[in-house]
GROMACS .gro file of C-alpha atoms in nm:
model
  342
    1UNK     CA    1  -0.709   1.598   6.112
    2UNK     CA    2  -0.547   1.907   5.931
    3UNK     CA    3  -0.152   1.789   5.815
    4UNK     CA    4   0.118   2.018   5.654
    5UNK     CA    5   0.360   1.850   5.411
    6UNK     CA    6   0.682   1.957   5.306
    7UNK     CA    7   0.840   1.787   4.990
    8UNK     CA    8   1.199   1.736   4.987
    9UNK     CA    9   1.409   1.592   4.666
   10UNK     CA   10   1.337   1.235   4.668
   11UNK     CA   11   1.102   1.209   4.933
   12UNK     CA   12   0.761   1.285   5.059
   13UNK     CA   13   0.741   1.425   5.426
   14UNK     CA   14   0.436   1.491   5.639
   15UNK     CA   15   0.441   1.653   5.919
   16UNK     CA   16   0.155   1.548   6.232
   17UNK     CA   17  -0.011   1.807   6.408
   18UNK     CA   18   0.063   1.642   6.756
   19UNK     CA   19   0.412   1.485   6.865
   20UNK     CA   20   0.430   1.116   6.884
   21UNK     CA   21   0.665   0.926   7.125
   22UNK     CA   22   0.779   0.590   7.057
   23UNK     CA   23   0.985   0.383   7.327
   24UNK     CA   24   1.297   0.168   7.210
   25UNK     CA   25   1.149  -0.118   7.016
   26UNK     CA   26   0.777   0.015   6.951
   27UNK     CA   27   0.623   0.080   6.635
   28UNK     CA   28   0.291   0.299   6.530
   29UNK     CA   29   0.090   0.289   6.260
   30UNK     CA   30  -0.064   0.651   6.244
   31UNK     CA   31  -0.288   0.811   5.987
   32UNK     CA   32  -0.141   1.116   5.802
   33UNK     CA   33  -0.363   1.198   5.551
   34UNK     CA   34  -0.722   1.166   5.475
   35UNK     CA   35  -0.868   1.256   5.130
   36UNK     CA   36  -1.161   1.170   4.873
   37UNK     CA   37  -1.004   1.185   4.542
   38UNK     CA   38  -1.230   1.102   4.217
   39UNK     CA   39  -1.188   0.772   4.080
   40UNK     CA   40  -1.311   0.544   3.788
   41UNK     CA   41  -1.343   0.201   3.768
   42UNK     CA   42  -1.257   0.032   3.426
   43UNK     CA   43  -1.080  -0.243   3.229
   44UNK     CA   44  -0.731  -0.218   3.128
   45UNK     CA   45  -0.589  -0.420   2.845
   46UNK     CA   46  -0.223  -0.392   2.844
   47UNK     CA   47  -0.127  -0.708   2.591
   48UNK     CA   48  -0.316  -0.679   2.275
   49UNK     CA   49  -0.316  -1.090   2.259
   50UNK     CA   50  -0.451  -1.137   2.603
   51UNK     CA   51  -0.757  -1.306   2.671
   52UNK     CA   52  -0.875  -1.126   2.995
   53UNK     CA   53  -0.868  -0.773   3.085
   54UNK     CA   54  -0.742  -0.632   3.394
   55UNK     CA   55  -0.970  -0.454   3.639
   56UNK     CA   56  -0.824  -0.114   3.719
   57UNK     CA   57  -0.929   0.236   3.883
   58UNK     CA   58  -0.814   0.563   3.727
   59UNK     CA   59  -0.793   0.840   3.963
   60UNK     CA   60  -0.636   1.193   3.978
   61UNK     CA   61  -0.451   1.347   4.247
   62UNK     CA   62  -0.643   1.668   4.314
   63UNK     CA   63  -0.473   1.755   4.648
   64UNK     CA   64  -0.206   1.950   4.714
   65UNK     CA   65   0.003   1.661   4.841
   66UNK     CA   66   0.222   1.424   4.667
   67UNK     CA   67   0.107   1.078   4.737
   68UNK     CA   68   0.397   0.855   4.797
   69UNK     CA   69   0.484   0.508   4.692
   70UNK     CA   70   0.224   0.251   4.853
   71UNK     CA   71   0.006  -0.040   4.860
   72UNK     CA   72  -0.360   0.053   4.742
   73UNK     CA   73  -0.641  -0.183   4.873
   74UNK     CA   74  -0.968  -0.179   4.665
   75UNK     CA   75  -1.285  -0.215   4.825
   76UNK     CA   76  -1.629  -0.216   4.639
   77UNK     CA   77  -1.957  -0.096   4.815
   78UNK     CA   78  -2.045   0.113   5.126
   79UNK     CA   79  -2.097  -0.007   5.450
   80UNK     CA   80  -1.973  -0.352   5.463
   81UNK     CA   81  -1.736  -0.318   5.150
   82UNK     CA   82  -1.615  -0.628   4.980
   83UNK     CA   83  -1.248  -0.652   4.919
   84UNK     CA   84  -1.170  -0.669   4.536
   85UNK     CA   85  -0.767  -0.648   4.536
   86UNK     CA   86  -0.455  -0.480   4.592
   87UNK     CA   87  -0.266  -0.267   4.382
   88UNK     CA   88   0.076  -0.101   4.374
   89UNK     CA   89   0.089   0.267   4.375
   90UNK     CA   90   0.398   0.481   4.261
   91UNK     CA   91   0.438   0.842   4.391
   92UNK     CA   92   0.195   1.092   4.218
   93UNK     CA   93   0.203   1.459   4.236
   94UNK     CA   94  -0.073   1.689   4.255
   95UNK     CA   95  -0.335   1.694   3.946
   96UNK     CA   96  -0.116   1.394   3.783
   97UNK     CA   97  -0.367   1.075   3.691
   98UNK     CA   98  -0.274   0.720   3.745
   99UNK     CA   99  -0.386   0.378   3.629
  100UNK     CA  100  -0.381   0.095   3.901
  101UNK     CA  101  -0.461  -0.273   3.821
  102UNK     CA  102  -0.595  -0.478   4.111
  103UNK     CA  103  -0.738  -0.780   3.951
  104UNK     CA  104  -0.816  -1.005   3.639
  105UNK     CA  105  -1.164  -1.002   3.561
  106UNK     CA  106  -1.280  -1.334   3.502
  107UNK     CA  107  -1.594  -1.293   3.324
  108UNK     CA  108  -1.516  -1.059   3.004
  109UNK     CA  109  -1.381  -1.277   2.716
  110UNK     CA  110  -1.105  -1.126   2.460
  111UNK     CA  111  -1.000  -1.284   2.156
  112UNK     CA  112  -0.765  -1.137   1.908
  113UNK     CA  113  -0.660  -1.178   1.538
  114UNK     CA  114  -0.387  -0.984   1.341
  115UNK     CA  115  -0.400  -0.890   0.972
  116UNK     CA  116  -0.230  -0.680   0.706
  117UNK     CA  117  -0.316  -0.563   0.345
  118UNK     CA  118  -0.235  -0.284   0.104
  119UNK     CA  119  -0.436  -0.011  -0.027
  120UNK     CA  120  -0.334   0.145  -0.346
  121UNK     CA  121  -0.358   0.524  -0.352
  122UNK     CA  122  -0.200   0.604  -0.717
  123UNK     CA  123  -0.107   0.428  -1.011
  124UNK     CA  124   0.166   0.603  -1.220
  125UNK     CA  125   0.312   0.468  -1.561
  126UNK     CA  126   0.689   0.563  -1.610
  127UNK     CA  127   0.920   0.414  -1.881
  128UNK     CA  128   0.986   0.074  -1.811
  129UNK     CA  129   0.796   0.025  -1.526
  130UNK     CA  130   0.450   0.065  -1.322
  131UNK     CA  131   0.470   0.286  -1.040
  132UNK     CA  132   0.226   0.199  -0.743
  133UNK     CA  133   0.170   0.423  -0.420
  134UNK     CA  134  -0.002   0.220  -0.152
  135UNK     CA  135  -0.073   0.217   0.203
  136UNK     CA  136   0.054  -0.063   0.420
  137UNK     CA  137  -0.196  -0.129   0.644
  138UNK     CA  138  -0.142  -0.343   0.985
  139UNK     CA  139  -0.456  -0.423   1.178
  140UNK     CA  140  -0.534  -0.618   1.523
  141UNK     CA  141  -0.901  -0.668   1.536
  142UNK     CA  142  -1.029  -0.744   1.907
  143UNK     CA  143  -1.335  -0.905   1.993
  144UNK     CA  144  -1.490  -0.797   2.320
  145UNK     CA  145  -1.748  -1.017   2.526
  146UNK     CA  146  -1.855  -0.818   2.815
  147UNK     CA  147  -2.104  -1.057   2.925
  148UNK     CA  148  -2.371  -0.800   2.984
  149UNK     CA  149  -2.145  -0.538   3.180
  150UNK     CA  150  -2.092  -0.177   3.098
  151UNK     CA  151  -1.823   0.024   3.131
  152UNK     CA  152  -1.510   0.193   2.995
  153UNK     CA  153  -1.201  -0.019   2.840
  154UNK     CA  154  -0.846   0.097   2.801
  155UNK     CA  155  -0.627  -0.037   2.577
  156UNK     CA  156  -0.241  -0.019   2.530
  157UNK     CA  157  -0.129  -0.036   2.180
  158UNK     CA  158   0.227  -0.072   2.101
  159UNK     CA  159   0.386   0.200   1.868
  160UNK     CA  160   0.489   0.110   1.535
  161UNK     CA  161   0.781   0.344   1.407
  162UNK     CA  162   0.703   0.508   1.086
  163UNK     CA  163   0.331   0.415   1.102
  164UNK     CA  164   0.012   0.616   1.157
  165UNK     CA  165  -0.250   0.488   1.384
  166UNK     CA  166  -0.572   0.477   1.246
  167UNK     CA  167  -0.735   0.490   1.569
  168UNK     CA  168  -0.812   0.765   1.858
  169UNK     CA  169  -0.501   0.816   2.060
  170UNK     CA  170  -0.622   0.939   2.412
  171UNK     CA  171  -0.277   0.930   2.552
  172UNK     CA  172   0.070   0.836   2.458
  173UNK     CA  173   0.367   0.735   2.679
  174UNK     CA  174   0.595   0.454   2.799
  175UNK     CA  175   0.276   0.250   2.782
  176UNK     CA  176   0.264   0.336   2.379
  177UNK     CA  177  -0.067   0.447   2.235
  178UNK     CA  178  -0.369   0.440   2.453
  179UNK     CA  179  -0.712   0.411   2.323
  180UNK     CA  180  -1.060   0.415   2.517
  181UNK     CA  181  -1.403   0.281   2.439
  182UNK     CA  182  -1.713   0.247   2.598
  183UNK     CA  183  -1.878  -0.095   2.614
  184UNK     CA  184  -2.254  -0.123   2.651
  185UNK     CA  185  -2.291  -0.458   2.766
  186UNK     CA  186  -2.322  -0.629   2.393
  187UNK     CA  187  -2.036  -0.800   2.229
  188UNK     CA  188  -1.801  -0.566   2.040
  189UNK     CA  189  -1.508  -0.575   1.806
  190UNK     CA  190  -1.279  -0.295   1.749
  191UNK     CA  191  -0.984  -0.266   1.515
  192UNK     CA  192  -0.670  -0.089   1.593
  193UNK     CA  193  -0.491  -0.024   1.271
  194UNK     CA  194  -0.153   0.138   1.173
  195UNK     CA  195  -0.046   0.263   0.796
  196UNK     CA  196   0.242   0.376   0.676
  197UNK     CA  197   0.327   0.479   0.281
  198UNK     CA  198   0.512   0.270   0.055
  199UNK     CA  199   0.617   0.237  -0.325
  200UNK     CA  200   0.665  -0.067  -0.510
  201UNK     CA  201   0.780  -0.066  -0.869
  202UNK     CA  202   0.677  -0.325  -1.117
  203UNK     CA  203   0.917  -0.382  -1.374
  204UNK     CA  204   0.744  -0.427  -1.732
  205UNK     CA  205   1.071  -0.560  -1.870
  206UNK     CA  206   1.393  -0.771  -1.728
  207UNK     CA  207   1.685  -0.563  -1.767
  208UNK     CA  208   1.936  -0.882  -1.731
  209UNK     CA  209   1.785  -0.941  -2.085
  210UNK     CA  210   1.947  -0.639  -2.227
  211UNK     CA  211   1.844  -0.380  -2.453
  212UNK     CA  212   1.522  -0.490  -2.628
  213UNK     CA  213   1.606  -0.297  -2.933
  214UNK     CA  214   1.898  -0.487  -2.997
  215UNK     CA  215   1.795  -0.859  -2.939
  216UNK     CA  216   1.836  -1.063  -3.289
  217UNK     CA  217   1.543  -1.363  -3.344
  218UNK     CA  218   1.803  -1.608  -3.433
  219UNK     CA  219   2.043  -1.582  -3.120
  220UNK     CA  220   1.750  -1.494  -2.864
  221UNK     CA  221   1.558  -1.825  -2.703
  222UNK     CA  222   1.218  -1.725  -2.662
  223UNK     CA  223   1.120  -2.043  -2.483
  224UNK     CA  224   1.401  -2.018  -2.210
  225UNK     CA  225   1.320  -1.672  -2.137
  226UNK     CA  226   0.950  -1.702  -2.177
  227UNK     CA  227   0.862  -1.610  -1.767
  228UNK     CA  228   1.072  -1.324  -1.779
  229UNK     CA  229   0.923  -1.154  -2.105
  230UNK     CA  230   0.629  -0.898  -2.134
  231UNK     CA  231   0.322  -1.106  -2.228
  232UNK     CA  232   0.504  -1.411  -2.093
  233UNK     CA  233   0.306  -1.657  -1.809
  234UNK     CA  234   0.214  -1.414  -1.484
  235UNK     CA  235   0.304  -1.103  -1.656
  236UNK     CA  236  -0.041  -1.028  -1.712
  237UNK     CA  237  -0.202  -1.203  -1.429
  238UNK     CA  238   0.008  -1.030  -1.165
  239UNK     CA  239  -0.098  -0.651  -1.319
  240UNK     CA  240  -0.457  -0.799  -1.316
  241UNK     CA  241  -0.473  -0.904  -0.978
  242UNK     CA  242  -0.343  -0.544  -0.892
  243UNK     CA  243  -0.629  -0.378  -1.099
  244UNK     CA  244  -0.878  -0.618  -0.942
  245UNK     CA  245  -0.782  -0.492  -0.579
  246UNK     CA  246  -0.759  -0.126  -0.681
  247UNK     CA  247  -1.059   0.127  -0.647
  248UNK     CA  248  -1.235   0.234  -0.910
  249UNK     CA  249  -1.158   0.602  -0.816
  250UNK     CA  250  -0.777   0.523  -0.726
  251UNK     CA  251  -0.587   0.792  -0.986
  252UNK     CA  252  -0.390   0.607  -1.273
  253UNK     CA  253  -0.637   0.280  -1.278
  254UNK     CA  254  -0.715   0.363  -1.618
  255UNK     CA  255  -0.353   0.372  -1.709
  256UNK     CA  256  -0.299   0.020  -1.553
  257UNK     CA  257  -0.602  -0.125  -1.750
  258UNK     CA  258  -0.460   0.015  -2.074
  259UNK     CA  259  -0.109  -0.148  -1.987
  260UNK     CA  260  -0.296  -0.490  -1.931
  261UNK     CA  261  -0.470  -0.436  -2.277
  262UNK     CA  262  -0.099  -0.400  -2.417
  263UNK     CA  263   0.036  -0.693  -2.235
  264UNK     CA  264  -0.272  -0.909  -2.361
  265UNK     CA  265  -0.172  -0.774  -2.710
  266UNK     CA  266   0.175  -0.868  -2.657
  267UNK     CA  267   0.093  -1.228  -2.541
  268UNK     CA  268  -0.108  -1.300  -2.878
  269UNK     CA  269   0.239  -1.129  -3.070
  270UNK     CA  270   0.477  -1.364  -2.831
  271UNK     CA  271   0.249  -1.663  -2.884
  272UNK     CA  272   0.263  -1.614  -3.269
  273UNK     CA  273   0.660  -1.548  -3.261
  274UNK     CA  274   0.695  -1.894  -3.039
  275UNK     CA  275   0.480  -2.099  -3.291
  276UNK     CA  276   0.698  -1.928  -3.578
  277UNK     CA  277   1.036  -1.975  -3.421
  278UNK     CA  278   0.932  -2.364  -3.376
  279UNK     CA  279   0.794  -2.408  -3.694
  280UNK     CA  280   1.149  -2.259  -3.817
  281UNK     CA  281   1.334  -2.518  -3.598
  282UNK     CA  282   1.140  -2.778  -3.755
  283UNK     CA  283   1.221  -2.663  -4.119
  284UNK     CA  284   1.566  -2.632  -4.032
  285UNK     CA  285   1.574  -2.979  -3.892
  286UNK     CA  286   1.397  -3.109  -4.210
  287UNK     CA  287   1.665  -2.927  -4.406
  288UNK     CA  288   1.952  -3.093  -4.215
  289UNK     CA  289   1.785  -3.444  -4.267
  290UNK     CA  290   1.752  -3.338  -4.661
  291UNK     CA  291   2.117  -3.281  -4.667
  292UNK     CA  292   2.195  -3.587  -4.520
  293UNK     CA  293   1.977  -3.780  -4.746
  294UNK     CA  294   2.176  -3.652  -5.064
  295UNK     CA  295   2.500  -3.764  -4.926
  296UNK     CA  296   2.388  -4.129  -4.845
  297UNK     CA  297   2.240  -4.170  -5.181
  298UNK     CA  298   2.362  -4.211  -5.545
  299UNK     CA  299   2.213  -4.236  -5.902
  300UNK     CA  300   1.862  -4.185  -5.941
  301UNK     CA  301   1.798  -4.164  -5.586
  302UNK     CA  302   2.044  -3.890  -5.526
  303UNK     CA  303   1.858  -3.669  -5.783
  304UNK     CA  304   1.532  -3.709  -5.612
  305UNK     CA  305   1.720  -3.640  -5.287
  306UNK     CA  306   1.829  -3.311  -5.417
  307UNK     CA  307   1.491  -3.210  -5.532
  308UNK     CA  308   1.367  -3.264  -5.192
  309UNK     CA  309   1.675  -3.068  -5.054
  310UNK     CA  310   1.575  -2.813  -5.264
  311UNK     CA  311   1.223  -2.782  -5.157
  312UNK     CA  312   1.372  -2.817  -4.769
  313UNK     CA  313   1.575  -2.513  -4.823
  314UNK     CA  314   1.259  -2.336  -4.965
  315UNK     CA  315   1.080  -2.413  -4.677
  316UNK     CA  316   1.335  -2.355  -4.410
  317UNK     CA  317   1.439  -2.002  -4.576
  318UNK     CA  318   1.021  -1.903  -4.564
  319UNK     CA  319   0.977  -2.042  -4.230
  320UNK     CA  320   1.296  -1.839  -4.113
  321UNK     CA  321   1.187  -1.545  -4.264
  322UNK     CA  322   0.826  -1.566  -4.107
  323UNK     CA  323   0.981  -1.624  -3.745
  324UNK     CA  324   1.196  -1.317  -3.826
  325UNK     CA  325   0.867  -1.106  -3.906
  326UNK     CA  326   0.669  -1.255  -3.584
  327UNK     CA  327   0.976  -1.199  -3.362
  328UNK     CA  328   1.025  -0.853  -3.496
  329UNK     CA  329   0.642  -0.767  -3.462
  330UNK     CA  330   0.671  -0.875  -3.077
  331UNK     CA  331   0.982  -0.668  -3.053
  332UNK     CA  332   0.835  -0.375  -3.182
  333UNK     CA  333   0.526  -0.377  -2.956
  334UNK     CA  334   0.769  -0.425  -2.658
  335UNK     CA  335   0.952  -0.101  -2.745
  336UNK     CA  336   0.637   0.073  -2.791
  337UNK     CA  337   0.508  -0.049  -2.426
  338UNK     CA  338   0.850   0.091  -2.264
  339UNK     CA  339   0.834   0.419  -2.422
  340UNK     CA  340   0.482   0.489  -2.246
  341UNK     CA  341   0.494   0.695  -1.961
  342UNK     CA  342   0.704   0.992  -1.832
   0.00000   0.00000   0.00000
């Protein structure tokens, strides 16, 4: 039967062709609209951590009528159709599209795993630090086993503010970002990733140690500050790890490699300065013992002790000078490294 509709604010109205009279206390179930709408059966994933997908229908209101809120009963097959489930439909305007879920699929299997990584895109050497431009990639891998079934799957992924999706977005709305794939009966893994630009500065010198130009060998304890020094434990290894995960074609990779070489040379100089400092301390301790020996002895023994004191003094002076030279060699190399770059 042909019907006419009149839409009013906040409601949907249908006019019947014939008048229907109801007595007090009576109700009636009356068909008011008979339409064929194009519909597609598919799987719908609303939660990336879900282990089961929803069975759903996607259809478009191709009529000129607003479809009101109501309950949708879904059947499969012609003639003697089988009941599949019920779904709730919110009001649907002409030409609008809607997804409605009516059941949970018991056969199809889902599993997911989250991961994140950084992909370096550029390396720049600036005075005192290495600047790394990178893309932070956060990814959810979803393994799907359709158990031989074929069809379309719709996946609603959350938005990541400030990040760009690395997958095709079919639609965007309150549900987030919608991605669609076609399942061809065989197991399949899809990856839903997001990327955001970030920058990290890796200092080559700890500013808390002061100006490297003003350091004095006699007043600076290399051992106490060892892990904070260029060439110290971890300084080379950290940059080497960054180099190992940097693509061969990344701009500035050669700059990082040359900086690592400079730090390796600094490590040799630092180890030499540490050894020289230990030898100088040992010589100073020997000098202190020699002075005490002179005070504790008299006569001929004191004369021999004075000779040993003179030798210890010369040794301490030589070791101290060698320690200063080794420290200054390391210091000059540090300053040269920090003056590289823009």
